[in-house]
Tab-separated table of C-alpha atoms and ligand atoms in Angstrom:
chain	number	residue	atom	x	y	z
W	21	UNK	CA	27.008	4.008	8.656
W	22	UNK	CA	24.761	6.432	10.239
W	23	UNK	CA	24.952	7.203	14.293
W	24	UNK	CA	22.466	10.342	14.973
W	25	UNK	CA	21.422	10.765	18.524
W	26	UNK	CA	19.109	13.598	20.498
W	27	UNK	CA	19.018	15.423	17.357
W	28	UNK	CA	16.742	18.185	17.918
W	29	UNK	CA	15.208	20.911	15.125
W	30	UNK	CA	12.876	24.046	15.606
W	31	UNK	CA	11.875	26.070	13.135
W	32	UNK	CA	10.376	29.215	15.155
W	33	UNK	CA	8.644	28.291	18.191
W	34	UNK	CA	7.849	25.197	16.460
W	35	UNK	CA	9.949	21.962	17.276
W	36	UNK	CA	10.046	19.624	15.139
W	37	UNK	CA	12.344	16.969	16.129
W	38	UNK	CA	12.618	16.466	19.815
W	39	UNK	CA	15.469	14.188	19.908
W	40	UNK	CA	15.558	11.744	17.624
W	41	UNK	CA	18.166	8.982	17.735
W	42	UNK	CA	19.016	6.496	15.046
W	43	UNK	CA	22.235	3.558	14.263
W	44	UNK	CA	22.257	2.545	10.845
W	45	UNK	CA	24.300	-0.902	9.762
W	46	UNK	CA	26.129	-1.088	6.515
W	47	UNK	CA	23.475	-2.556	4.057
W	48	UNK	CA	20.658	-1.958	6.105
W	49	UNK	CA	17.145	-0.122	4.404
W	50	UNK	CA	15.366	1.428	6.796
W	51	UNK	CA	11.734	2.384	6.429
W	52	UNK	CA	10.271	6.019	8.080
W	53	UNK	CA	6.778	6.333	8.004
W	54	UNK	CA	4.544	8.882	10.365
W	55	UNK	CA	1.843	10.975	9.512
W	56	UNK	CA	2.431	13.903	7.464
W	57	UNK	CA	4.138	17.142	9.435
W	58	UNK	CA	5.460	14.065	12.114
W	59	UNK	CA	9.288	15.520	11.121
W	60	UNK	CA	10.120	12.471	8.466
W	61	UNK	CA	11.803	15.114	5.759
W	62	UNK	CA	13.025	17.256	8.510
W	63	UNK	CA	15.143	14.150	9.879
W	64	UNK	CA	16.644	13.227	6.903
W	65	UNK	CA	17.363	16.875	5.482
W	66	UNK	CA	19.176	17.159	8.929
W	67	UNK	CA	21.313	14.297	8.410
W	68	UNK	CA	22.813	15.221	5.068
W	69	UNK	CA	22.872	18.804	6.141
W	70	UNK	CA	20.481	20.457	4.050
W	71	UNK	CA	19.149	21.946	7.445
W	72	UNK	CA	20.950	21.926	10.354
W	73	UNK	CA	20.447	20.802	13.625
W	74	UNK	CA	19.960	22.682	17.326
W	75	UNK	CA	21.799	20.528	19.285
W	76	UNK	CA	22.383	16.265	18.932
W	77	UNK	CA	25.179	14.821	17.450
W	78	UNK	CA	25.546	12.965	14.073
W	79	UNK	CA	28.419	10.742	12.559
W	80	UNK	CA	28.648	9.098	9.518
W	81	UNK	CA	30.910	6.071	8.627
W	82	UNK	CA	32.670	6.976	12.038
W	83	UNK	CA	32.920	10.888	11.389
W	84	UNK	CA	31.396	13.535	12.969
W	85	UNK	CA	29.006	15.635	11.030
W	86	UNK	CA	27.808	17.460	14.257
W	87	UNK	CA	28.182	17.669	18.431
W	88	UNK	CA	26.127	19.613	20.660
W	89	UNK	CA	28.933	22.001	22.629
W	90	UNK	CA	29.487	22.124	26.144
W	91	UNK	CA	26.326	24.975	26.092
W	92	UNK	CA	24.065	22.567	24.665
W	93	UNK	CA	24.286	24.292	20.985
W	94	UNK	CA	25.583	22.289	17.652
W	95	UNK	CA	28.666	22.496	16.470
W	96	UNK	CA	29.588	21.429	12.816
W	97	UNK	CA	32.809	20.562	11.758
W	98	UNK	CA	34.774	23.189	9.028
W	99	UNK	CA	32.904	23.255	5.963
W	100	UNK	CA	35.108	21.143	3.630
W	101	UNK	CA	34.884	18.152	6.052
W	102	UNK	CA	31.021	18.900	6.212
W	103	UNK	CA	30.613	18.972	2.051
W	104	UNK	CA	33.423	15.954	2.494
W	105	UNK	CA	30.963	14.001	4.768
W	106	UNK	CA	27.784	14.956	2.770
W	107	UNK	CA	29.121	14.042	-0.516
W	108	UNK	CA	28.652	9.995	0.935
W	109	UNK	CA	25.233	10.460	0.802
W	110	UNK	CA	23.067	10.500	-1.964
W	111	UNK	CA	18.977	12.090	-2.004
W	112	UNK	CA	16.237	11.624	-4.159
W	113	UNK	CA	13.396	13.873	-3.544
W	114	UNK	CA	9.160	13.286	-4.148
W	115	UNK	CA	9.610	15.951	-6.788
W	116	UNK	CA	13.100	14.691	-8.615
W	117	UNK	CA	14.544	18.583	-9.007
W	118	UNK	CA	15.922	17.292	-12.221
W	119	UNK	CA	17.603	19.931	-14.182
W	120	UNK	CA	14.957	21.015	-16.583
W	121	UNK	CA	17.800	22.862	-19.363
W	122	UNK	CA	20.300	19.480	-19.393
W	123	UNK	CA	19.557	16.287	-21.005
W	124	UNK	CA	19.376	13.218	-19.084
W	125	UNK	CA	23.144	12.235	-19.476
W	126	UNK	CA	23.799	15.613	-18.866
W	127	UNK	CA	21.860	15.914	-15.515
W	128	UNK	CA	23.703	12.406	-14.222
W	129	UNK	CA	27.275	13.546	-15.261
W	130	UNK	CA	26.580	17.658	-13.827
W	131	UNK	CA	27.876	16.677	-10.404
W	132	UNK	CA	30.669	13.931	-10.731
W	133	UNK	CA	32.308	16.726	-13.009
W	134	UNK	CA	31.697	19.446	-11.268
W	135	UNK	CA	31.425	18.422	-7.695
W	136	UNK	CA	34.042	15.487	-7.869
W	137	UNK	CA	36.369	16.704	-10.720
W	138	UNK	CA	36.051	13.670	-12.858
W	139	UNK	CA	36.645	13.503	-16.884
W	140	UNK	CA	33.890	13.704	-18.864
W	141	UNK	CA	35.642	10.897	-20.338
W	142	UNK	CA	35.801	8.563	-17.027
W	143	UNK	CA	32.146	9.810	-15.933
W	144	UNK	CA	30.153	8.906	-19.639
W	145	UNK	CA	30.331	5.312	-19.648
W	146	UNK	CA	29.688	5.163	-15.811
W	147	UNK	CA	26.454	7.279	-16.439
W	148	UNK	CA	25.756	4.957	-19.680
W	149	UNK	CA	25.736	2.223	-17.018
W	150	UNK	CA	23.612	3.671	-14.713
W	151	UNK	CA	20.799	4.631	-17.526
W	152	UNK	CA	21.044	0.685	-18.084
W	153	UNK	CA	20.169	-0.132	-15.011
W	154	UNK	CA	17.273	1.982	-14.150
W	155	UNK	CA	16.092	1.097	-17.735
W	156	UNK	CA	16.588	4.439	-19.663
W	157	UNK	CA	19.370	3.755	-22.140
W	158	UNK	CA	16.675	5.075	-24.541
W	159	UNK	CA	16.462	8.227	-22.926
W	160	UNK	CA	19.957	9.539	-22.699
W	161	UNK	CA	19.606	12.495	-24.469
W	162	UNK	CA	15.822	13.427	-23.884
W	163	UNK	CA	15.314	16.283	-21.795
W	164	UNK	CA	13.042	16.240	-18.604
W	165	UNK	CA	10.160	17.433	-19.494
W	166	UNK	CA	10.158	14.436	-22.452
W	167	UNK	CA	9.832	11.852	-19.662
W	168	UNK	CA	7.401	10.216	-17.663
W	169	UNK	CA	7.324	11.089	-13.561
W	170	UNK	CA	8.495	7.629	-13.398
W	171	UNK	CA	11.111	7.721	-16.048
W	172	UNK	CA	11.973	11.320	-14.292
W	173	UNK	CA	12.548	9.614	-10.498
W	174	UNK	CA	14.996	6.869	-12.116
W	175	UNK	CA	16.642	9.843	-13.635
W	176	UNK	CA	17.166	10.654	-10.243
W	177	UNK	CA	17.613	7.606	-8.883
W	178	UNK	CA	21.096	7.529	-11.411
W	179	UNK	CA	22.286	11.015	-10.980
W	180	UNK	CA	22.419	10.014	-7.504
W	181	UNK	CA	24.171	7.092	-7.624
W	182	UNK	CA	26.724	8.805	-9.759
W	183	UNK	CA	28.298	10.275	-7.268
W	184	UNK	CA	29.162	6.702	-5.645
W	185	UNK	CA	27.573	7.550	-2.221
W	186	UNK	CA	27.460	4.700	0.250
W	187	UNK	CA	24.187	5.627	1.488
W	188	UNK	CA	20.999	6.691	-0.085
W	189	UNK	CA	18.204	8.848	0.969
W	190	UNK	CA	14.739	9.085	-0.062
W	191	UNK	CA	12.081	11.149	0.919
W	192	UNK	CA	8.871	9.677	-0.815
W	193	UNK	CA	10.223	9.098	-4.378
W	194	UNK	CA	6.492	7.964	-5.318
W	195	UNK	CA	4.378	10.117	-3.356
W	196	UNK	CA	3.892	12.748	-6.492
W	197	UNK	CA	3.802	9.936	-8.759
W	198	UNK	CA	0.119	8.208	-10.518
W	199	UNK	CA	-0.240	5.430	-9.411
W	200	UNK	CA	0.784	3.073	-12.794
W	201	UNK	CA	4.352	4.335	-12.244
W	202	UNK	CA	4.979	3.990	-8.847
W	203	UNK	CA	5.848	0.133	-9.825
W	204	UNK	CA	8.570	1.204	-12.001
W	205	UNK	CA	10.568	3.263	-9.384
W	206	UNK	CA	10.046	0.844	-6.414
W	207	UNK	CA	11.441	-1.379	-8.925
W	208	UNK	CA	14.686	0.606	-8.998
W	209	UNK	CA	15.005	0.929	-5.141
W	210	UNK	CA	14.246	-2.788	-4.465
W	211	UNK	CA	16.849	-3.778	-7.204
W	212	UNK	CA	19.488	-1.420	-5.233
W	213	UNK	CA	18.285	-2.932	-2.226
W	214	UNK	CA	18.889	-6.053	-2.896
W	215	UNK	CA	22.858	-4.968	-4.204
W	216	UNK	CA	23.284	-4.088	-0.413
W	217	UNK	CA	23.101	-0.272	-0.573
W	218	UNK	CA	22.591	1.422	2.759
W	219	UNK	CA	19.054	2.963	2.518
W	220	UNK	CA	16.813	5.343	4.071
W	221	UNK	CA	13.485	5.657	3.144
W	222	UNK	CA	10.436	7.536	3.881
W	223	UNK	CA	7.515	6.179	2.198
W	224	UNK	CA	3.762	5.510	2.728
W	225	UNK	CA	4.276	2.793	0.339
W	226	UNK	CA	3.727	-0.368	2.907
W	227	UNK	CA	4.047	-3.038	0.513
W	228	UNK	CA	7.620	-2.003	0.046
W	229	UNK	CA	8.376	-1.374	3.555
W	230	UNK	CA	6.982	-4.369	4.342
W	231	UNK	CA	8.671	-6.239	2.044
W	232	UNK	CA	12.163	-4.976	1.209
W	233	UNK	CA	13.122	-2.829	4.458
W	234	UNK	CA	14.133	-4.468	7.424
W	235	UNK	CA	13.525	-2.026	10.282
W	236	UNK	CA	10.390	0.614	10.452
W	237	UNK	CA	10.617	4.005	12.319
W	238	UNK	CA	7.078	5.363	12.949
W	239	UNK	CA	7.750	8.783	13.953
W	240	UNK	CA	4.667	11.224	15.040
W	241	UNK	CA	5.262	14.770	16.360
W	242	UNK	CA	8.957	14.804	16.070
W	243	UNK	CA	9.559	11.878	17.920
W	244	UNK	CA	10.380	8.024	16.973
W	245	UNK	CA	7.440	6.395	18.076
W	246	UNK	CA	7.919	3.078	17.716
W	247	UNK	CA	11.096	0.858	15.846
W	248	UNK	CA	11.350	-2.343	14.695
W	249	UNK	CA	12.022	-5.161	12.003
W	250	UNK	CA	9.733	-4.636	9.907
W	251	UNK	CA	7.954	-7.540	9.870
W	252	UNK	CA	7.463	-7.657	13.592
W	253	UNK	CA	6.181	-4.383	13.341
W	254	UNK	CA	3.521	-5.518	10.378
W	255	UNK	CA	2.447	-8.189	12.446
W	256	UNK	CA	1.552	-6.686	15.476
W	257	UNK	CA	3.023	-2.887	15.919
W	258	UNK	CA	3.111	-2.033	19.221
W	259	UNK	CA	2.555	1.148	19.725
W	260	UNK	CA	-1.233	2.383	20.202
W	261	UNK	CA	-0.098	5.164	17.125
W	262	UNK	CA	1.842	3.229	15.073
W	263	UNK	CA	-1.537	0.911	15.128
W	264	UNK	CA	-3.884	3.692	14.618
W	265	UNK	CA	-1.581	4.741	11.478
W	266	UNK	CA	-1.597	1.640	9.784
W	267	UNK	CA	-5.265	1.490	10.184
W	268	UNK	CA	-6.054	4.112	8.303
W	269	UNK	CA	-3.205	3.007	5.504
W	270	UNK	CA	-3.745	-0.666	4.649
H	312	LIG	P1	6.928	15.248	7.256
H	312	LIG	O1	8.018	15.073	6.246
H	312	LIG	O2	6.843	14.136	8.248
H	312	LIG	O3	5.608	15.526	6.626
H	312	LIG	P2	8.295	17.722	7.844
H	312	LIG	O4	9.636	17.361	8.347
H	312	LIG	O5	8.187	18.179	6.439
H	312	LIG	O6	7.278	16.518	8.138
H	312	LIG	O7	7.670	18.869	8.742
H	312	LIG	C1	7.619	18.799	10.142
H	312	LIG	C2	7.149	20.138	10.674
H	312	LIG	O8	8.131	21.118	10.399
H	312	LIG	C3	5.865	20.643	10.051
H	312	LIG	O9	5.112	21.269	11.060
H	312	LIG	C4	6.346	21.633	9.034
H	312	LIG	O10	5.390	22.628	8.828
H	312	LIG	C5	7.579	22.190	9.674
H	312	LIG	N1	8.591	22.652	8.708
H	312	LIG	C6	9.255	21.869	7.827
H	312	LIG	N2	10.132	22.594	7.108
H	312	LIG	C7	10.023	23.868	7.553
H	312	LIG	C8	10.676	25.091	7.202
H	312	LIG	N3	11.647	25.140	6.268
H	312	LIG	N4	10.306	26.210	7.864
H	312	LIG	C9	9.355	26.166	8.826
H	312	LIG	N5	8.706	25.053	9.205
H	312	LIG	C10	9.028	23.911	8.576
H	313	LIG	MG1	7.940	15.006	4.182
């Protein structure tokens, strides 16, 4: 699903990712974790191109999203294949970017119209569906600021999966959360988990990378550290960092 290798990222004189390399399976959930600034967000912005890489190369589902050029520079392919490519992938974010002015149908069905060209007709009782499933039929026509941070990131969580991508990012969906309602949206994610979606997920919650991923990449300054099924790496991780981290988190 996901092939990304030597991808490397500066911003300034700072580098950020210093070729990282990654092969995701169909169905797989994969579990990031690293200390904060280690280049977790930065990796998976770079894969769905919300920034873009120095040099590496990424595919997705066999196509190529980026190659590094004969001088060592990436090259992205024309910019309809690139939004073509993207469009698999679905993000949620720690801080759900929600459209504050739309309801909570409206959010979900913004981008299958607009983006994918679909009636409003087709796209309603897929949405309808969705709000079922991360338990928020009730909420259809709230607006954002009416819900919960919980309620907000399933929100999310559906306008994502709206689109119909066949791979899912998330870049700590509970980290701005309170604690009560973290529950609610790992909830969600182990639910889709467990329907085979193709997941990638940076989290400091180990519970549910222990339990429901089944590799972990430790990253630390812009580099994967340490990978490995995930219970392996609970059990004994290898690395002296990887230890040191989970030390200070469990
Ligand atoms: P993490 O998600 O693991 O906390 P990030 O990928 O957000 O790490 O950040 C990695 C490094 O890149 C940090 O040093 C951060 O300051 C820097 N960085 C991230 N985004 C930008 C940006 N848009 N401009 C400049 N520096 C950035
Ligand atoms: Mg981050």
């Amino acid at each position: 699903m996901i092939k990304a290798s030597g991808l490397h990222k500066r911003f300034g004189h700072n580098e950020v990712l210093k070729g990282v390399s990654l092969e995701m399976s169909k169905g797989e959930v994969i579990a990031v974790i690293g200390p904060s600034g280690s280049g977790k967000s930065t990796f998976l912005r770079c894969l769905n191109h919300l920034e873009t890489i120095d040099a590496g190369r990424i595919e997705i589902e066999g196509d190529v999203l980026a190659d590094t050029d004969a001088g060592g520079q990436a090259r992205y392919a024309p910019e309809a294949e690139v939004r073509r490519i993207c469009r698999r992938m679905g993000m949620v974010f720690q801080h759900f970017n929600l459209f504050p002015h739309m309801t909570v149908l409206q959010n979900i069905i913004e981008a299958p119209i607009t983006v994918k060209g679909m009636s409003r007709d087709a796209i309603i009782p897929k949405a309808e569906a969705l709000l079922a499933k991360v338990g928020l039929s009730a909420k259809r026509d709230a607006y954002p600021a009416r819900l919960s941070g919980g309620q907000k990131q399933r929100v999310a969580i559906a306008r994502a999966l709206a689109m119909e991508p066949d791979i899912m990012l998330f870049d700590e969906p509970t980290s701005a959360l309170d604690p009560e309602l973290t529950g609610e949206v790992l909830r969600t994610m182990r639910q889709l988990a467990e329907e085979h979606m193709t997941m990638l997920v940076v989290t400091h919650e180990m519970g549910f990378a222990r339990e429901v991923a089944n590799r972990v990449i430790f990253m630390d300054q812009g580099e994967i550290v340490e990978e490995r099924p995930a219970a392996e790496f609970f059990a004994s991780p290898a690395h002296p960092r990887s230890r040191a981290f989970l030390d200070n988190m469990l």
